[in-house]
mmCIF file of C-alpha atoms and ligand atoms in Angstrom:
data_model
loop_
_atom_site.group_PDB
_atom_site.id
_atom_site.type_symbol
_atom_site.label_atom_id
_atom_site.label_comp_id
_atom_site.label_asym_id
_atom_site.label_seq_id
_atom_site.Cartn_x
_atom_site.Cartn_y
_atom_site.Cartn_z
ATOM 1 C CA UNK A 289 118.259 82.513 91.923
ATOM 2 C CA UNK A 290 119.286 81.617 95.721
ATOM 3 C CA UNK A 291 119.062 83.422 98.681
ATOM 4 C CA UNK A 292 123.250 84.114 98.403
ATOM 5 C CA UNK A 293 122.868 85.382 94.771
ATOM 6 C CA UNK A 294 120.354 87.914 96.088
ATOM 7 C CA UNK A 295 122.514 89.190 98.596
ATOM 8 C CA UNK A 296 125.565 89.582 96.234
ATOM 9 C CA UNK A 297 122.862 91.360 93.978
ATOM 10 C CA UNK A 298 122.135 94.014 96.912
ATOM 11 C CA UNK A 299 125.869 94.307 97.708
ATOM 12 C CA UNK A 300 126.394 94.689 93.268
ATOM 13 C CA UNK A 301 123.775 97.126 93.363
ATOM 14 C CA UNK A 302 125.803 99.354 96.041
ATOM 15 C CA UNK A 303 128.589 98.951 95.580
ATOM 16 C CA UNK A 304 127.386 100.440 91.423
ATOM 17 C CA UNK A 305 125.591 103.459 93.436
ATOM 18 C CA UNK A 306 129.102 104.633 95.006
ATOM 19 C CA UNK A 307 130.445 104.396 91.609
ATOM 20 C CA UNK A 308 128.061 106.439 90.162
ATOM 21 C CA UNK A 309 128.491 108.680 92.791
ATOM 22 C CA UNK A 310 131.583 109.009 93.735
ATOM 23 C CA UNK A 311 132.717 111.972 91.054
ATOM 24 C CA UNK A 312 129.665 114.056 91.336
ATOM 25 C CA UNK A 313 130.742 113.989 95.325
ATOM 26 C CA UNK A 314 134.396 114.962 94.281
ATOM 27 C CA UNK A 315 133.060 117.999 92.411
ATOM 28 C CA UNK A 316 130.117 119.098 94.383
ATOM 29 C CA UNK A 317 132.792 119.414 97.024
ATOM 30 C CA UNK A 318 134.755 122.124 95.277
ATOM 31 C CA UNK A 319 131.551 123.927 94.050
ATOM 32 C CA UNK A 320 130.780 127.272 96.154
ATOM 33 C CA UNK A 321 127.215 126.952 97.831
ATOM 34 C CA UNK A 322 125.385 130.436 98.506
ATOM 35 C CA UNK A 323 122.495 129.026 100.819
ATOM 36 C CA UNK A 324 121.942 126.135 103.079
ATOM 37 C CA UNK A 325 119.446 124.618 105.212
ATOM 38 C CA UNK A 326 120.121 123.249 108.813
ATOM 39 C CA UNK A 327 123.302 121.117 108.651
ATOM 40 C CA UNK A 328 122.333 118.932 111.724
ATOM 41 C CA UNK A 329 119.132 118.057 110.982
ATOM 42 C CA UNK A 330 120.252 117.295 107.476
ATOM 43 C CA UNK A 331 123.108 115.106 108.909
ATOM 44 C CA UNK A 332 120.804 113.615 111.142
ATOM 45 C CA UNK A 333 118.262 112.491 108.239
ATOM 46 C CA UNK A 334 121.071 110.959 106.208
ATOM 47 C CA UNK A 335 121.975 109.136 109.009
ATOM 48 C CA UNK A 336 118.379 107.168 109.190
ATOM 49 C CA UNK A 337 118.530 107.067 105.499
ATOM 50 C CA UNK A 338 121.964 105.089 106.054
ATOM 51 C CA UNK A 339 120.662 102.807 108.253
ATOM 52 C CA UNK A 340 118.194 101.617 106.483
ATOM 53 C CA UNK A 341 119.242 101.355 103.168
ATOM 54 C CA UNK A 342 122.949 100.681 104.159
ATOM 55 C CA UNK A 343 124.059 99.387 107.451
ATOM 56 C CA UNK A 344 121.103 97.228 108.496
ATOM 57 C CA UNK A 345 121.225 94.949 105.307
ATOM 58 C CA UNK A 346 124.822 94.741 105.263
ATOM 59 C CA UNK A 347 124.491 93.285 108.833
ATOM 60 C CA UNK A 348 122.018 90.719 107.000
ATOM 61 C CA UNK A 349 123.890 90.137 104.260
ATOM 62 C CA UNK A 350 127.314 89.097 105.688
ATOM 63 C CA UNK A 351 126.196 87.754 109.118
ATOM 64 C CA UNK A 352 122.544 86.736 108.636
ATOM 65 C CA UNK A 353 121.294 88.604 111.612
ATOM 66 C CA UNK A 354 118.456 89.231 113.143
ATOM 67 C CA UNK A 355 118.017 86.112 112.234
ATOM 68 C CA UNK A 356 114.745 85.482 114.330
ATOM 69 C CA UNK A 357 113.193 88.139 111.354
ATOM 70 C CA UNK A 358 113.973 85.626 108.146
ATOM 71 C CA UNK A 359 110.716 84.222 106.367
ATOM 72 C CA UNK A 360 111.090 81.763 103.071
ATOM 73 C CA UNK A 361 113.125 83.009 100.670
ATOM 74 C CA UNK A 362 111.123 83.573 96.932
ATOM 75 C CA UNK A 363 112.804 83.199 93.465
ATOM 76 C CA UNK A 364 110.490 85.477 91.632
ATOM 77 C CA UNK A 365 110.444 88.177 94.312
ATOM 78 C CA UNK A 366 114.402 88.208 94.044
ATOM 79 C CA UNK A 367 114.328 88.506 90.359
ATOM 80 C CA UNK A 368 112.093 91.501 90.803
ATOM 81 C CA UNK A 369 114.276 92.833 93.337
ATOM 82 C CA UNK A 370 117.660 92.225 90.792
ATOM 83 C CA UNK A 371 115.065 94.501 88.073
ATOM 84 C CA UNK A 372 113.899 97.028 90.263
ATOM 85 C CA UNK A 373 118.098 98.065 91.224
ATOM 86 C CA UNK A 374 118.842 97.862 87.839
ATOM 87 C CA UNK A 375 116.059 100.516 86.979
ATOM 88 C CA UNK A 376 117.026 102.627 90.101
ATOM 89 C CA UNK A 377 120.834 103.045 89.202
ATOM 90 C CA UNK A 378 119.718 103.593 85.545
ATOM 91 C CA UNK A 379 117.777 106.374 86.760
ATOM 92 C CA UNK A 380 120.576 107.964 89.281
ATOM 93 C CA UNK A 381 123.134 107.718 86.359
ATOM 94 C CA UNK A 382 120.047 110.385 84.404
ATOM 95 C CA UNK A 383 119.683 112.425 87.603
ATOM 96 C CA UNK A 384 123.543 113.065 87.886
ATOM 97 C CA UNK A 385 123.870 113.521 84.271
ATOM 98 C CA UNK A 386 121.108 116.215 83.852
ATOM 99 C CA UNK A 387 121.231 118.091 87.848
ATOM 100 C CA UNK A 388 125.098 117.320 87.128
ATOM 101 C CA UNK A 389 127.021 120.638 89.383
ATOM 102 C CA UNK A 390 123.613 121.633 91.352
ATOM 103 C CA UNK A 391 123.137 118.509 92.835
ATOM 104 C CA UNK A 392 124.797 117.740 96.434
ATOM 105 C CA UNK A 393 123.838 115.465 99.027
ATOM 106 C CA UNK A 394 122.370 117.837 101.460
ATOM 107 C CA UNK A 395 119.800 121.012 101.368
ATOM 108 C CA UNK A 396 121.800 123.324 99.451
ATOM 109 C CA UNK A 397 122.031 126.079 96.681
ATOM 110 C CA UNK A 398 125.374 126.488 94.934
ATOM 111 C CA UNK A 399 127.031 129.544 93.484
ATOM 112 C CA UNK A 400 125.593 129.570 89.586
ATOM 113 C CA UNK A 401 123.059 127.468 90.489
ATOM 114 C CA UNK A 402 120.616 126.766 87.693
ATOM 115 C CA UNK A 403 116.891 125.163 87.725
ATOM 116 C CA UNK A 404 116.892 121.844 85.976
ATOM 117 C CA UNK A 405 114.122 120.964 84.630
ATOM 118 C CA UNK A 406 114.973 118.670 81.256
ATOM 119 C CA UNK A 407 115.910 115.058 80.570
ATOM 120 C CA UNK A 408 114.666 112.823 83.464
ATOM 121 C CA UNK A 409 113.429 116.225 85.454
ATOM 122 C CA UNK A 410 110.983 116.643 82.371
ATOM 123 C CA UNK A 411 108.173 114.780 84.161
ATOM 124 C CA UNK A 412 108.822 114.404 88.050
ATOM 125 C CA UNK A 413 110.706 117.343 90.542
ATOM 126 C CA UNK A 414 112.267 114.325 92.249
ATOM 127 C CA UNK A 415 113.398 111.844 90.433
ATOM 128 C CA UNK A 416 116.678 111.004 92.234
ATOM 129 C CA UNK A 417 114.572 110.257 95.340
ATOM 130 C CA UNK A 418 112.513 108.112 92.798
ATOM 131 C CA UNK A 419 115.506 106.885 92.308
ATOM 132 C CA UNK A 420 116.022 105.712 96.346
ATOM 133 C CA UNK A 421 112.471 104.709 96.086
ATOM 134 C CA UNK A 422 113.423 101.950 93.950
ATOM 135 C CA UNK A 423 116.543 100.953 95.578
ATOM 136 C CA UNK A 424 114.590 100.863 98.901
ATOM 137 C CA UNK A 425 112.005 98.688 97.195
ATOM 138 C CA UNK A 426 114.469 96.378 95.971
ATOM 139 C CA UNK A 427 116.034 96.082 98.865
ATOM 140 C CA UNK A 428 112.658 94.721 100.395
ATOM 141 C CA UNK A 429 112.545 92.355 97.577
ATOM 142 C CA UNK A 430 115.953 91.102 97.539
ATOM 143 C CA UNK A 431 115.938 90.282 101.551
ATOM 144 C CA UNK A 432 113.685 87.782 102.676
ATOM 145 C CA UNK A 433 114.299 89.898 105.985
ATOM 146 C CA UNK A 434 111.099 91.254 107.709
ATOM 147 C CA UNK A 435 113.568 93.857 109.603
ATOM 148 C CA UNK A 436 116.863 94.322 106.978
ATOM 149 C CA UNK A 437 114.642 94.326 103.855
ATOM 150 C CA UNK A 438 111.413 97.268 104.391
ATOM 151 C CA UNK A 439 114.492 99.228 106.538
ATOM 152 C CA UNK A 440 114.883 101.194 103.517
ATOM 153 C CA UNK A 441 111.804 102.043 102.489
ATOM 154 C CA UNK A 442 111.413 103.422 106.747
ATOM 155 C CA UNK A 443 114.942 105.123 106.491
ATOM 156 C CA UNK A 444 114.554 106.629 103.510
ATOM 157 C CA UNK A 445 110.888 107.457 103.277
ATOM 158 C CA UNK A 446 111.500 109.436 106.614
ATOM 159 C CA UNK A 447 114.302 111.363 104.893
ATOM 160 C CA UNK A 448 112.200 111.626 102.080
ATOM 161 C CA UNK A 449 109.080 112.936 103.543
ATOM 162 C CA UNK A 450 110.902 115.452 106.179
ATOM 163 C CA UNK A 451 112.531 117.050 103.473
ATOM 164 C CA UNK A 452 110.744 117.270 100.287
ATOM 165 C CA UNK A 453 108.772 120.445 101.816
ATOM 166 C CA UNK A 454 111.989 122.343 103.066
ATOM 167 C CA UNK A 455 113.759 121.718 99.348
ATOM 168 C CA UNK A 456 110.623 122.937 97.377
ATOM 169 C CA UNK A 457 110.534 125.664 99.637
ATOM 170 C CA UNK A 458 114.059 126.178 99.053
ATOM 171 C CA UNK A 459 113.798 126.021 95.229
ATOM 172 C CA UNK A 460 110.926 128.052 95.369
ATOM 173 C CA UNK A 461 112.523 131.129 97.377
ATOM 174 C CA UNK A 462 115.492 130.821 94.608
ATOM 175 C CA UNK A 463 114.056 130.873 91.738
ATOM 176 C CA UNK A 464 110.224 131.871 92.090
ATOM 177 C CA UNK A 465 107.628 131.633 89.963
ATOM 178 C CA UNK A 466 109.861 129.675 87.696
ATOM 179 C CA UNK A 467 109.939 127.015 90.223
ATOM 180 C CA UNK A 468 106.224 127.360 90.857
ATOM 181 C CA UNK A 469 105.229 126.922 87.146
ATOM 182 C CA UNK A 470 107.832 123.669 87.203
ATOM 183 C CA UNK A 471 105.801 122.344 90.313
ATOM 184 C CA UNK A 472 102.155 122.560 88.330
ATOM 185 C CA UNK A 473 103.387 120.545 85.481
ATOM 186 C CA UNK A 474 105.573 118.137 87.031
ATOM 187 C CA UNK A 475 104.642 115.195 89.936
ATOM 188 C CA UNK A 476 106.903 114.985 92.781
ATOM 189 C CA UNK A 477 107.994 111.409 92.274
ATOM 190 C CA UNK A 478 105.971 109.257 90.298
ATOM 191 C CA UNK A 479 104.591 110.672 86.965
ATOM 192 C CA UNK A 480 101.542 111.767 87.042
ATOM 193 C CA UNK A 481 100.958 110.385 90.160
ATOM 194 C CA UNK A 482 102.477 111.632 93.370
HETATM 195 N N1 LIG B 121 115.217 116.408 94.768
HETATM 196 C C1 LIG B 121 115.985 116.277 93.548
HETATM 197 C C2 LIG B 121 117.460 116.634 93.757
HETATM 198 C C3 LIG B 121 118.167 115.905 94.856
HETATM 199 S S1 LIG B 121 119.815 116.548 95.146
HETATM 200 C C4 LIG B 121 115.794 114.901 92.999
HETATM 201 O O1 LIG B 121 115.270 114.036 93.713
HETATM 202 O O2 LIG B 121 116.133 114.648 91.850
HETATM 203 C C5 LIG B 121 119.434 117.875 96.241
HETATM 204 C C6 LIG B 121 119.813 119.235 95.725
HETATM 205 O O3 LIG B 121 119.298 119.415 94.428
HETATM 206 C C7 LIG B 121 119.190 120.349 96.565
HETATM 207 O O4 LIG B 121 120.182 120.880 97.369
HETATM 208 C C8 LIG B 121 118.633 121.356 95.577
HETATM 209 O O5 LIG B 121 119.339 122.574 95.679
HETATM 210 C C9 LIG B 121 118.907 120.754 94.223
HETATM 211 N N2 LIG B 121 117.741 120.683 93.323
HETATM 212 C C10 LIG B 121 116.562 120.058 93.550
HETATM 213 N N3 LIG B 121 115.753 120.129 92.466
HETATM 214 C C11 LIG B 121 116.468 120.808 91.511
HETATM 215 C C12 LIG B 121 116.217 121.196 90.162
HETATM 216 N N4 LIG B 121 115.064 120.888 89.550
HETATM 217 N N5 LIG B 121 117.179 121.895 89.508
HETATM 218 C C13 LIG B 121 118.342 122.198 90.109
HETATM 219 N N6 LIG B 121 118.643 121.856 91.374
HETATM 220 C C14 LIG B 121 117.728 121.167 92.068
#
């Protein structure tokens, strides 16, 4: 492994997530939505997110910058970075396949919309933000950046952490108790855990 291979791995790894993506976006955008929360602030969090975990390291990756922030680049950590993206798209391929026409990329609740609470949903509420967990995490490992590698786990973990109340919230006024009972035998991310 060399410092370029682990950049080509990060760009591999996105450049996957927007595949996996991209046809749950087309759809979500013809599904009706009945409720949804504050568009700015929503807009404004996936803006951090996207700094962090996208426009940041590309900076790094294709023009080495800042460069005053590089420390000694380490094999092994790189081959646990190259692991920890393969487990994280892995685990958003599940978390389309089982929220498949509920999900969408901000706060929302669609027309129809059902609870899911099977497949990779069995065990944690969250597990597409698990999911971003482990991409930010990789991203730390695959960047021997001290500013364009942990920028993901800031960005997203303030997404993360300024939403996850409003959406249970949100589930919870939608679908009550049901939701409730889900939240006592699941863990938010990390099973049995957190
Ligand atoms: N927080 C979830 C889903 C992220 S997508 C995860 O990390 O896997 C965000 C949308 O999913 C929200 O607008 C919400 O309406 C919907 N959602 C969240 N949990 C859900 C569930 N268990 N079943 C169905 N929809 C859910």
């Amino acid at each position: 492994m060399t410092p370029l291979a682990a950049k080509v791995i990060w760009l591999v790894g996105v450049v996957g997530w927007f595949i996996i993506r991209y046809p749950h976006d087309r759809r979500a955008r013809r599904t009706p939505k009945l409720r949804r929360a504050d568009r700015g602030r929503e807009i404004a969090l996936m803006a951090v997110s996207a700094t962090g975990l996208g426009v940041l390291p590309f900076i790094y990756v294709v023009g080495d910058a800042p460069h005053f922030a590089n420390y000694p680049f380490r094999p092994w950590q790189a081959w646990l970075g190259a692991a920890v993206f393969a487990a994280s798209l892995w685990l958003f391929h599940r978390t389309h396949k089982d929220l498949g026409r509920n999900w969408s990329v901000t706060l929302e609740v669609r027309d129809r919309h059902t609870l899911v609470t099977n497949g990779v949903y069995s065990r944690v509420r969250h597990p597409m933000y698990s999911a971003f967990w482990l991409w930010a995490l990789a991203q730390a490992l695959l960047l021997p950046n001290w500013i364009a590698g942990p920028a993901g786990l800031i960005g997203f973990g303030t997404l993360f952490f300024l939403r996850i109340g409003r959406e249970e919230a949100l589930m919870t006024e939608t679908f009550g108790d049901e939701y409730r009972r889900y939240m006592a035998r699941t863990a938010r991310i990390l099973p049995g855990i957190y």
